[in-house]
Tab-separated table of C-alpha atoms and ligand atoms in Angstrom:
chain	number	residue	atom	x	y	z
I	1	MET	CA	20.251	37.311	84.134
I	2	ASP	CA	20.432	39.759	81.249
I	3	GLY	CA	17.924	39.418	78.439
I	4	ASP	CA	20.393	39.862	75.582
I	5	ALA	CA	21.528	36.263	75.228
I	6	ASN	CA	20.296	36.025	71.635
I	7	GLU	CA	20.981	39.606	70.590
I	8	PRO	CA	22.109	39.637	66.932
I	9	GLY	CA	25.784	40.454	66.459
I	10	ARG	CA	26.617	39.638	70.081
I	11	ARG	CA	30.384	39.353	70.535
I	12	VAL	CA	31.681	35.846	71.114
I	13	TYR	CA	35.294	35.156	72.097
I	14	LEU	CA	36.956	32.196	70.395
I	15	GLN	CA	39.917	30.726	72.239
I	16	ASP	CA	41.996	28.136	70.414
I	17	VAL	CA	43.567	25.344	72.456
I	18	ALA	CA	44.955	23.145	69.651
I	19	MET	CA	48.559	23.920	70.549
I	20	ARG	CA	48.023	22.762	74.157
I	21	ASP	CA	45.005	20.500	74.580
I	22	GLY	CA	45.367	19.289	70.991
I	23	LEU	CA	49.075	18.617	70.749
I	24	GLN	CA	49.476	16.967	74.154
I	25	ALA	CA	47.594	13.912	72.898
I	26	GLU	CA	49.746	13.491	69.784
I	27	ALA	CA	52.261	10.665	69.586
I	28	THR	CA	54.951	12.265	67.388
I	29	PHE	CA	56.860	15.299	68.692
I	30	VAL	CA	56.177	18.477	66.734
I	31	ALA	CA	59.350	20.543	66.258
I	32	THR	CA	59.641	23.790	68.235
I	33	ASP	CA	60.112	25.817	65.019
I	34	ASP	CA	56.857	24.395	63.665
I	35	LYS	CA	54.976	25.187	66.888
I	36	VAL	CA	56.217	28.793	66.862
I	37	ALA	CA	55.343	29.257	63.175
I	38	PHE	CA	51.926	27.773	63.773
I	39	VAL	CA	51.093	30.010	66.743
I	40	ASP	CA	52.262	32.994	64.668
I	41	ALA	CA	49.892	32.002	61.849
I	42	LEU	CA	47.021	31.513	64.318
I	43	SER	CA	47.744	34.968	65.754
I	44	ARG	CA	46.716	36.489	62.424
I	45	THR	CA	43.273	34.837	62.221
I	46	GLY	CA	41.388	37.138	64.598
I	47	LEU	CA	41.124	34.670	67.486
I	48	ALA	CA	40.566	36.323	70.859
I	49	LYS	CA	42.896	34.035	72.781
I	50	ILE	CA	45.437	31.313	72.056
I	51	GLU	CA	46.471	28.691	74.585
I	52	VAL	CA	50.055	28.400	73.457
I	53	THR	CA	51.497	25.584	75.561
I	54	SER	CA	51.695	24.228	79.101
I	55	PHE	CA	54.377	24.494	81.750
I	56	THR	CA	53.847	21.018	83.115
I	57	SER	CA	56.405	18.376	83.943
I	58	PRO	CA	58.175	17.382	80.694
I	59	LYS	CA	57.990	13.789	81.921
I	60	ALA	CA	54.188	14.021	82.137
I	61	ILE	CA	53.719	15.856	78.802
I	62	PRO	CA	56.891	15.434	76.673
I	63	MET	CA	55.214	17.100	73.665
I	64	LEU	CA	55.226	20.450	75.468
I	65	ALA	CA	58.671	20.215	77.061
I	66	ASP	CA	59.694	23.212	74.900
I	67	ALA	CA	57.116	25.569	76.473
I	68	ASP	CA	59.806	28.032	77.616
I	69	GLU	CA	61.289	28.424	74.138
I	70	VAL	CA	57.927	28.597	72.368
I	71	MET	CA	56.726	31.412	74.638
I	72	ARG	CA	59.975	33.305	74.182
I	73	ARG	CA	59.873	33.078	70.396
I	74	ILE	CA	56.254	33.676	69.340
I	75	ALA	CA	55.470	37.081	67.794
I	76	ARG	CA	52.635	38.452	69.909
I	77	VAL	CA	49.938	40.339	68.054
I	78	PRO	CA	48.314	43.182	70.029
I	79	GLY	CA	44.714	42.382	70.871
I	80	VAL	CA	45.310	38.613	71.004
I	81	GLU	CA	45.607	37.130	74.492
I	82	TYR	CA	48.232	34.462	75.020
I	83	THR	CA	47.500	32.022	77.818
I	84	VAL	CA	49.435	29.011	79.132
I	85	LEU	CA	48.437	26.102	81.303
I	86	VAL	CA	50.268	25.795	84.626
I	87	PRO	CA	49.681	22.962	87.118
I	88	ASN	CA	51.768	24.293	90.019
I	89	VAL	CA	54.080	27.003	91.402
I	90	ARG	CA	56.999	25.565	89.459
I	91	GLY	CA	55.050	26.112	86.241
I	92	VAL	CA	54.414	29.780	87.099
I	93	GLU	CA	58.069	30.345	87.964
I	94	ARG	CA	59.117	28.915	84.592
I	95	ALA	CA	56.456	30.838	82.654
I	96	LEU	CA	57.417	34.181	84.168
I	97	ALA	CA	60.568	34.264	82.009
I	98	ALA	CA	58.248	35.316	79.143
I	99	PRO	CA	55.066	36.277	80.964
I	100	PRO	CA	51.802	35.268	79.285
I	101	ASP	CA	48.637	37.396	79.412
I	102	GLU	CA	46.996	34.819	81.653
I	103	PHE	CA	47.745	31.681	83.624
I	104	ASN	CA	45.291	28.873	83.074
I	105	LEU	CA	45.264	26.645	86.158
I	106	VAL	CA	43.797	23.187	86.042
I	107	MET	CA	42.229	20.716	88.410
I	108	SER	CA	39.479	18.171	88.107
I	109	CYS	CA	36.093	18.156	89.803
I	110	SER	CA	36.448	14.378	90.023
I	111	GLU	CA	38.765	12.930	92.671
I	112	THR	CA	39.672	9.929	90.507
I	113	HIS	CA	40.404	11.990	87.395
I	114	ASN	CA	42.461	14.446	89.444
I	115	LEU	CA	44.541	11.584	90.855
I	116	ALA	CA	45.060	10.225	87.317
I	117	ASN	CA	45.864	13.570	85.687
I	118	LEU	CA	47.680	15.492	88.411
I	119	ARG	CA	48.774	12.689	90.737
I	120	MET	CA	47.176	14.269	93.780
I	121	GLY	CA	43.761	14.528	95.417
I	122	ARG	CA	41.481	17.508	94.867
I	123	ALA	CA	42.191	19.041	98.282
I	124	ALA	CA	45.924	19.019	97.546
I	125	SER	CA	45.253	20.578	94.129
I	126	VAL	CA	43.155	23.348	95.657
I	127	ALA	CA	45.912	24.109	98.183
I	128	GLN	CA	48.595	24.227	95.442
I	129	LEU	CA	46.485	26.282	93.075
I	130	LEU	CA	45.617	28.838	95.747
I	131	GLN	CA	49.362	29.315	96.162
I	132	VAL	CA	49.600	29.766	92.389
I	133	VAL	CA	46.792	32.356	92.473
I	134	ARG	CA	48.711	34.364	95.099
I	135	LEU	CA	51.966	34.173	93.141
I	136	SER	CA	50.186	35.244	89.948
I	137	ALA	CA	48.666	38.240	91.748
I	138	ASP	CA	52.165	39.291	92.839
I	139	ALA	CA	53.311	38.949	89.209
I	140	GLN	CA	50.190	40.830	88.031
I	141	VAL	CA	49.183	38.055	85.664
I	142	PRO	CA	45.431	37.295	85.659
I	143	VAL	CA	44.276	33.778	86.432
I	144	ASN	CA	41.681	31.501	84.904
I	145	VAL	CA	40.892	28.113	86.424
I	146	SER	CA	39.878	25.221	84.185
I	147	LEU	CA	37.727	22.696	86.001
I	148	SER	CA	38.056	19.330	84.265
I	149	CYS	CA	35.177	16.835	84.318
I	150	SER	CA	32.617	19.548	85.156
I	151	PHE	CA	29.938	17.592	83.312
I	152	GLY	CA	30.915	14.068	84.306
I	153	CYS	CA	33.922	11.832	84.938
I	154	PRO	CA	34.722	8.852	82.709
I	155	MET	CA	35.560	6.789	85.811
I	156	GLU	CA	33.167	8.118	88.494
I	157	GLY	CA	30.133	9.074	86.372
I	158	ASP	CA	27.994	12.094	87.159
I	159	VAL	CA	29.584	15.051	88.932
I	160	GLN	CA	27.294	17.188	91.080
I	161	ALA	CA	26.750	20.759	89.850
I	162	ALA	CA	26.980	21.995	93.454
I	163	GLU	CA	30.468	20.554	93.702
I	164	VAL	CA	31.579	22.226	90.452
I	165	LEU	CA	30.193	25.577	91.598
I	166	GLY	CA	31.898	25.087	94.957
I	167	PHE	CA	35.329	24.782	93.312
I	168	ALA	CA	34.518	27.796	91.127
I	169	ALA	CA	33.616	29.815	94.254
I	170	THR	CA	36.882	28.891	95.955
I	171	PHE	CA	38.964	30.273	93.093
I	172	ILE	CA	36.805	33.299	92.285
I	173	ASP	CA	36.860	34.290	95.967
I	174	ALA	CA	40.661	33.960	95.888
I	175	GLY	CA	40.892	36.365	92.930
I	176	ALA	CA	40.657	34.278	89.741
I	177	ARG	CA	39.094	36.405	87.003
I	178	GLY	CA	37.617	33.458	85.133
I	179	VAL	CA	36.597	29.818	85.246
I	180	THR	CA	36.374	27.323	82.417
I	181	LEU	CA	33.828	24.554	82.709
I	182	CYS	CA	35.490	21.649	80.901
I	183	ASP	CA	33.701	18.703	79.419
I	184	THR	CA	36.953	16.789	79.309
I	185	THR	CA	35.604	13.578	77.784
I	186	GLY	CA	32.475	14.667	75.948
I	187	MET	CA	29.925	13.596	78.566
I	188	ALA	CA	27.955	16.866	78.530
I	189	TYR	CA	24.582	17.188	76.833
I	190	PRO	CA	22.788	20.405	75.854
I	191	SER	CA	20.225	20.780	78.660
I	192	GLN	CA	22.904	19.975	81.251
I	193	VAL	CA	25.218	22.589	79.715
I	194	ALA	CA	22.459	25.196	79.729
I	195	ALA	CA	21.591	24.440	83.361
I	196	LEU	CA	25.171	24.557	84.695
I	197	CYS	CA	26.121	27.654	82.689
I	198	THR	CA	22.967	29.461	83.831
I	199	ALA	CA	23.624	28.508	87.458
I	200	PHE	CA	27.212	29.721	87.112
I	201	ARG	CA	26.233	33.063	85.568
I	202	THR	CA	23.574	33.644	88.195
I	203	ARG	CA	25.968	32.957	91.072
I	204	PHE	CA	29.085	34.614	89.596
I	205	PRO	CA	27.831	37.398	87.278
I	206	GLN	CA	31.216	39.196	87.280
I	207	ALA	CA	33.393	36.185	86.470
I	208	MET	CA	34.553	35.378	82.943
I	209	LEU	CA	32.955	32.059	82.051
I	210	THR	CA	34.393	29.846	79.312
I	211	LEU	CA	32.895	26.625	78.012
I	212	HIS	CA	35.372	23.929	76.933
I	213	VAL	CA	33.708	20.968	75.270
I	214	HIS	CA	35.032	17.886	73.549
I	215	ASN	CA	33.239	16.288	70.650
I	216	THR	CA	33.719	12.732	71.896
I	217	ARG	CA	30.064	11.822	71.426
I	218	GLY	CA	29.218	14.223	68.624
I	219	MET	CA	27.505	16.764	70.902
I	220	GLY	CA	30.156	19.500	70.776
I	221	LEU	CA	28.362	22.051	68.587
I	222	ALA	CA	24.977	21.292	70.162
I	223	ASN	CA	26.496	21.948	73.589
I	224	ALA	CA	28.111	25.175	72.380
I	225	LEU	CA	24.772	26.363	71.005
I	226	ALA	CA	23.034	25.546	74.285
I	227	ALA	CA	25.678	27.569	76.144
I	228	LEU	CA	25.353	30.497	73.719
I	229	HIS	CA	21.643	30.642	74.382
I	230	ALA	CA	22.394	30.564	78.110
I	231	GLY	CA	24.485	33.722	77.595
I	232	VAL	CA	27.993	32.214	77.475
I	233	ASP	CA	30.307	34.241	75.260
I	234	ARG	CA	33.680	32.495	75.577
I	235	PHE	CA	34.535	29.173	74.022
I	236	ASP	CA	37.615	27.021	73.955
I	237	ALA	CA	37.894	25.100	70.715
I	238	SER	CA	40.636	23.318	68.888
I	239	LEU	CA	41.667	23.860	65.313
I	240	GLY	CA	40.801	20.834	63.209
I	241	GLY	CA	39.183	19.269	66.299
I	242	LEU	CA	42.639	18.098	67.423
I	243	GLY	CA	42.974	16.802	70.966
I	244	GLY	CA	41.996	14.546	73.840
I	245	CYS	CA	43.192	14.232	77.425
I	246	PRO	CA	45.884	11.534	77.704
I	247	TYR	CA	44.532	10.531	81.144
I	248	ALA	CA	40.910	10.086	80.093
I	249	PRO	CA	40.001	6.789	78.436
I	250	GLY	CA	38.326	7.201	75.012
I	251	ALA	CA	38.899	10.964	74.913
I	252	THR	CA	38.871	12.755	71.567
I	253	GLY	CA	39.369	16.318	70.411
I	254	ASN	CA	37.701	19.565	71.369
I	255	VAL	CA	34.887	21.028	69.387
I	256	CYS	CA	36.522	22.177	66.153
I	257	THR	CA	37.407	25.900	66.066
I	258	GLU	CA	36.706	26.503	62.393
I	259	ASP	CA	33.450	24.529	62.487
I	260	LEU	CA	32.342	26.549	65.518
I	261	ALA	CA	33.418	29.843	63.892
I	262	HIS	CA	31.474	28.886	60.744
I	263	MET	CA	28.308	28.140	62.749
I	264	LEU	CA	28.655	31.312	64.836
I	265	ALA	CA	28.956	33.452	61.700
I	266	LEU	CA	25.803	31.886	60.222
I	267	GLU	CA	23.963	32.459	63.500
I	268	GLY	CA	24.916	36.140	63.426
I	269	PHE	CA	27.439	36.203	66.288
I	270	GLY	CA	30.512	38.415	65.916
I	271	THR	CA	33.781	36.555	66.549
I	272	GLY	CA	36.253	38.795	64.729
I	273	VAL	CA	37.623	35.629	63.112
I	274	ASP	CA	38.806	35.641	59.500
I	275	LEU	CA	37.327	32.282	58.504
I	276	PRO	CA	39.347	31.756	55.281
I	277	ALA	CA	42.561	32.434	57.250
I	278	LEU	CA	41.451	30.028	59.971
I	279	LEU	CA	40.622	27.351	57.385
I	280	ALA	CA	44.060	27.812	55.826
I	281	CYS	CA	45.627	27.188	59.269
I	282	ALA	CA	43.451	24.104	59.772
I	283	ARG	CA	44.716	22.668	56.470
I	284	ARG	CA	48.300	23.212	57.649
I	285	LEU	CA	47.644	21.508	60.977
I	286	GLY	CA	46.892	18.115	59.401
I	287	ALA	CA	50.310	18.207	57.726
I	288	LEU	CA	51.943	19.294	60.988
I	289	VAL	CA	50.645	16.318	62.986
I	290	GLY	CA	50.783	13.918	60.041
I	291	HIS	CA	47.214	12.674	60.027
I	292	GLU	CA	43.722	13.664	59.020
I	293	LEU	CA	41.689	15.768	61.453
I	294	PRO	CA	37.976	15.517	62.270
I	295	GLY	CA	37.095	19.109	61.275
I	296	GLN	CA	34.269	19.125	58.758
I	297	VAL	CA	34.098	22.560	57.130
I	298	VAL	CA	37.660	22.107	55.852
I	299	LYS	CA	36.440	19.071	53.918
I	300	ALA	CA	32.974	20.253	52.851
I	301	GLY	CA	33.716	23.953	52.343
I	302	ARG	CA	31.678	26.781	53.819
I	303	ARG	CA	27.918	26.593	53.379
I	304	LEU	CA	27.946	28.901	50.349
I	305	ASP	CA	31.204	27.732	48.768
I	306	LEU	CA	29.247	26.518	45.770
I	307	HIS	CA	30.271	23.650	43.527
I	308	PRO	CA	30.642	24.051	39.749
I	309	VAL	CA	27.525	23.041	37.863
I	310	PRO	CA	28.179	19.677	36.126
I	311	ALA	CA	28.113	19.695	32.282
I	312	SER	CA	25.214	17.247	32.382
I	313	VAL	CA	23.052	19.936	33.971
I	314	ALA	CA	23.570	22.301	30.996
I	315	GLN	CA	22.490	19.501	28.643
I	316	ALA	CA	19.454	18.712	30.787
I	317	ARG	CA	18.570	22.419	30.845
I	318	ALA	CA	18.807	22.638	27.057
I	319	ARG	CA	16.606	19.555	26.675
I	320	ALA	CA	14.075	21.022	29.114
I	321	ALA	CA	14.015	24.294	27.103
I	322	GLU	CA	13.415	22.432	23.819
I	323	ALA	CA	10.699	20.216	25.233
I	324	PRO	CA	7.240	21.203	24.063
P	1	COA	N1	57.591	22.109	85.155
P	1	COA	C1	58.647	21.300	84.987
P	1	COA	N2	58.898	20.254	85.761
P	1	COA	C2	58.067	20.013	86.777
P	1	COA	C3	56.937	20.807	87.013
P	1	COA	C4	56.710	21.894	86.136
P	1	COA	N3	55.653	22.694	86.268
P	1	COA	N4	56.294	20.328	88.066
P	1	COA	C5	56.964	19.268	88.487
P	1	COA	N5	58.043	19.060	87.709
P	1	COA	C6	59.032	17.995	87.793
P	1	COA	C7	59.723	17.953	89.123
P	1	COA	O1	60.863	18.793	89.098
P	1	COA	C8	60.103	16.508	89.238
P	1	COA	O2	61.221	16.242	88.420
P	1	COA	P1	62.310	15.121	88.828
P	1	COA	O3	61.559	13.811	88.787
P	1	COA	O4	63.320	15.245	87.756
P	1	COA	O5	62.747	15.508	90.180
P	1	COA	C9	58.916	15.798	88.588
P	1	COA	O6	58.349	16.759	87.698
P	1	COA	C10	57.889	15.333	89.586
P	1	COA	O7	57.553	16.424	90.432
P	1	COA	P2	56.416	16.354	91.546
P	1	COA	O8	56.347	17.645	92.251
P	1	COA	O9	56.634	15.103	92.382
P	1	COA	O10	55.138	16.261	90.716
P	1	COA	P3	54.260	15.007	90.354
P	1	COA	O11	55.083	13.863	89.853
P	1	COA	O12	53.307	14.772	91.465
P	1	COA	O13	53.479	15.611	89.099
P	1	COA	C11	52.416	17.414	87.942
P	1	COA	C12	52.563	16.662	89.244
P	1	COA	C13	51.110	18.165	87.996
P	1	COA	C14	53.565	18.362	87.807
P	1	COA	C15	52.456	16.443	86.769
P	1	COA	O14	51.601	15.376	87.015
P	1	COA	C16	52.049	17.092	85.473
P	1	COA	O15	52.716	17.975	84.959
P	1	COA	N6	50.964	16.612	84.895
P	1	COA	C17	50.473	17.093	83.636
P	1	COA	C18	49.011	17.338	83.751
P	1	COA	C19	48.450	17.834	82.459
P	1	COA	O16	48.887	18.818	81.917
P	1	COA	N7	47.451	17.127	81.952
P	1	COA	C20	46.797	17.464	80.769
P	1	COA	C21	46.046	18.748	80.852
P	1	COA	S1	44.496	18.665	81.647
P	2	ZN	ZN1	40.148	19.532	76.999
């Protein structure tokens, strides 16, 4: 393990998933034009990666039925990676019409959650996804695999770290460049995150590791900090904290991108993110989905966005100066 985990200025990659993980839980369809405009605005905030949409069955996720058109129409900014979620070969075939920079494959470490989310057992998912990995290699599109419920399943309970690392090994051996450890329903806690991320980095030092946490129990930023100190440098997060898996009871949004970016800047990590631009996007997102979002910095302002001094303070100061 390298000793630079807390090196000041260390580069951290912020990957926004609001347009995929966030939107898929929303009840009211967001117009394709609005999605495209929103991704284009996000592209100008300095994010390292944007998960634009998912090429899943439109019956399963009607909100993202327009994935093909969105990917065709977004204006890609050089230096920003555009990734899409694909559950199967059909998804890859569709996505190749406007090839993304990466395919994000998904399966769950929990048998029950996998059956609920993907309507098949884990063994069937592995077999399908290995086919997807081969197809992606032929198309020269890199692959990341997101492992849902890596820190616990809302129906089965604890998930064994050895099992999570076993799935990671299967896909890394097959050629995936990265793995995302997903805390799909906010069950992770900081020492668990540190332990699993450290075990992952020790066993797969060459693989790109991303942490994807939800703030369901208020531990999102604490978990991100624990992962940072364990050397993790890639984080999924969702603008405004939008999100929640539709197949996971009680799920809520990802850790909030702008809140995470704000904390990372204070802690001296380099994200390349233009925080005022990101905050402006977060304000737009509430209007786009038609409800308030859980993000906090948008409401409170940045730490040193100071408030005007109330008039009463000037009077109190004057009185204090006159006092004998
Ligand atoms: N794109 C578009 N349509 C697809 C598709 C894809 N990638 N994969 C399957 N379909 C269609 C099939 O054509 C079929 O359509 P039909 O009913 O009109 O014939 C239908 O979906 C069912 O196909 P099938 O192969 O039987 O899949 P399934 O019903 O077992 O569903 C998934 C499997 C994975 C495709 C589906 O459950 C899904 O998309 N789930 C979404 C998972 C997700 O994104 N969850 C949140 C993120 S973690
Ligand atoms: Zn998620």
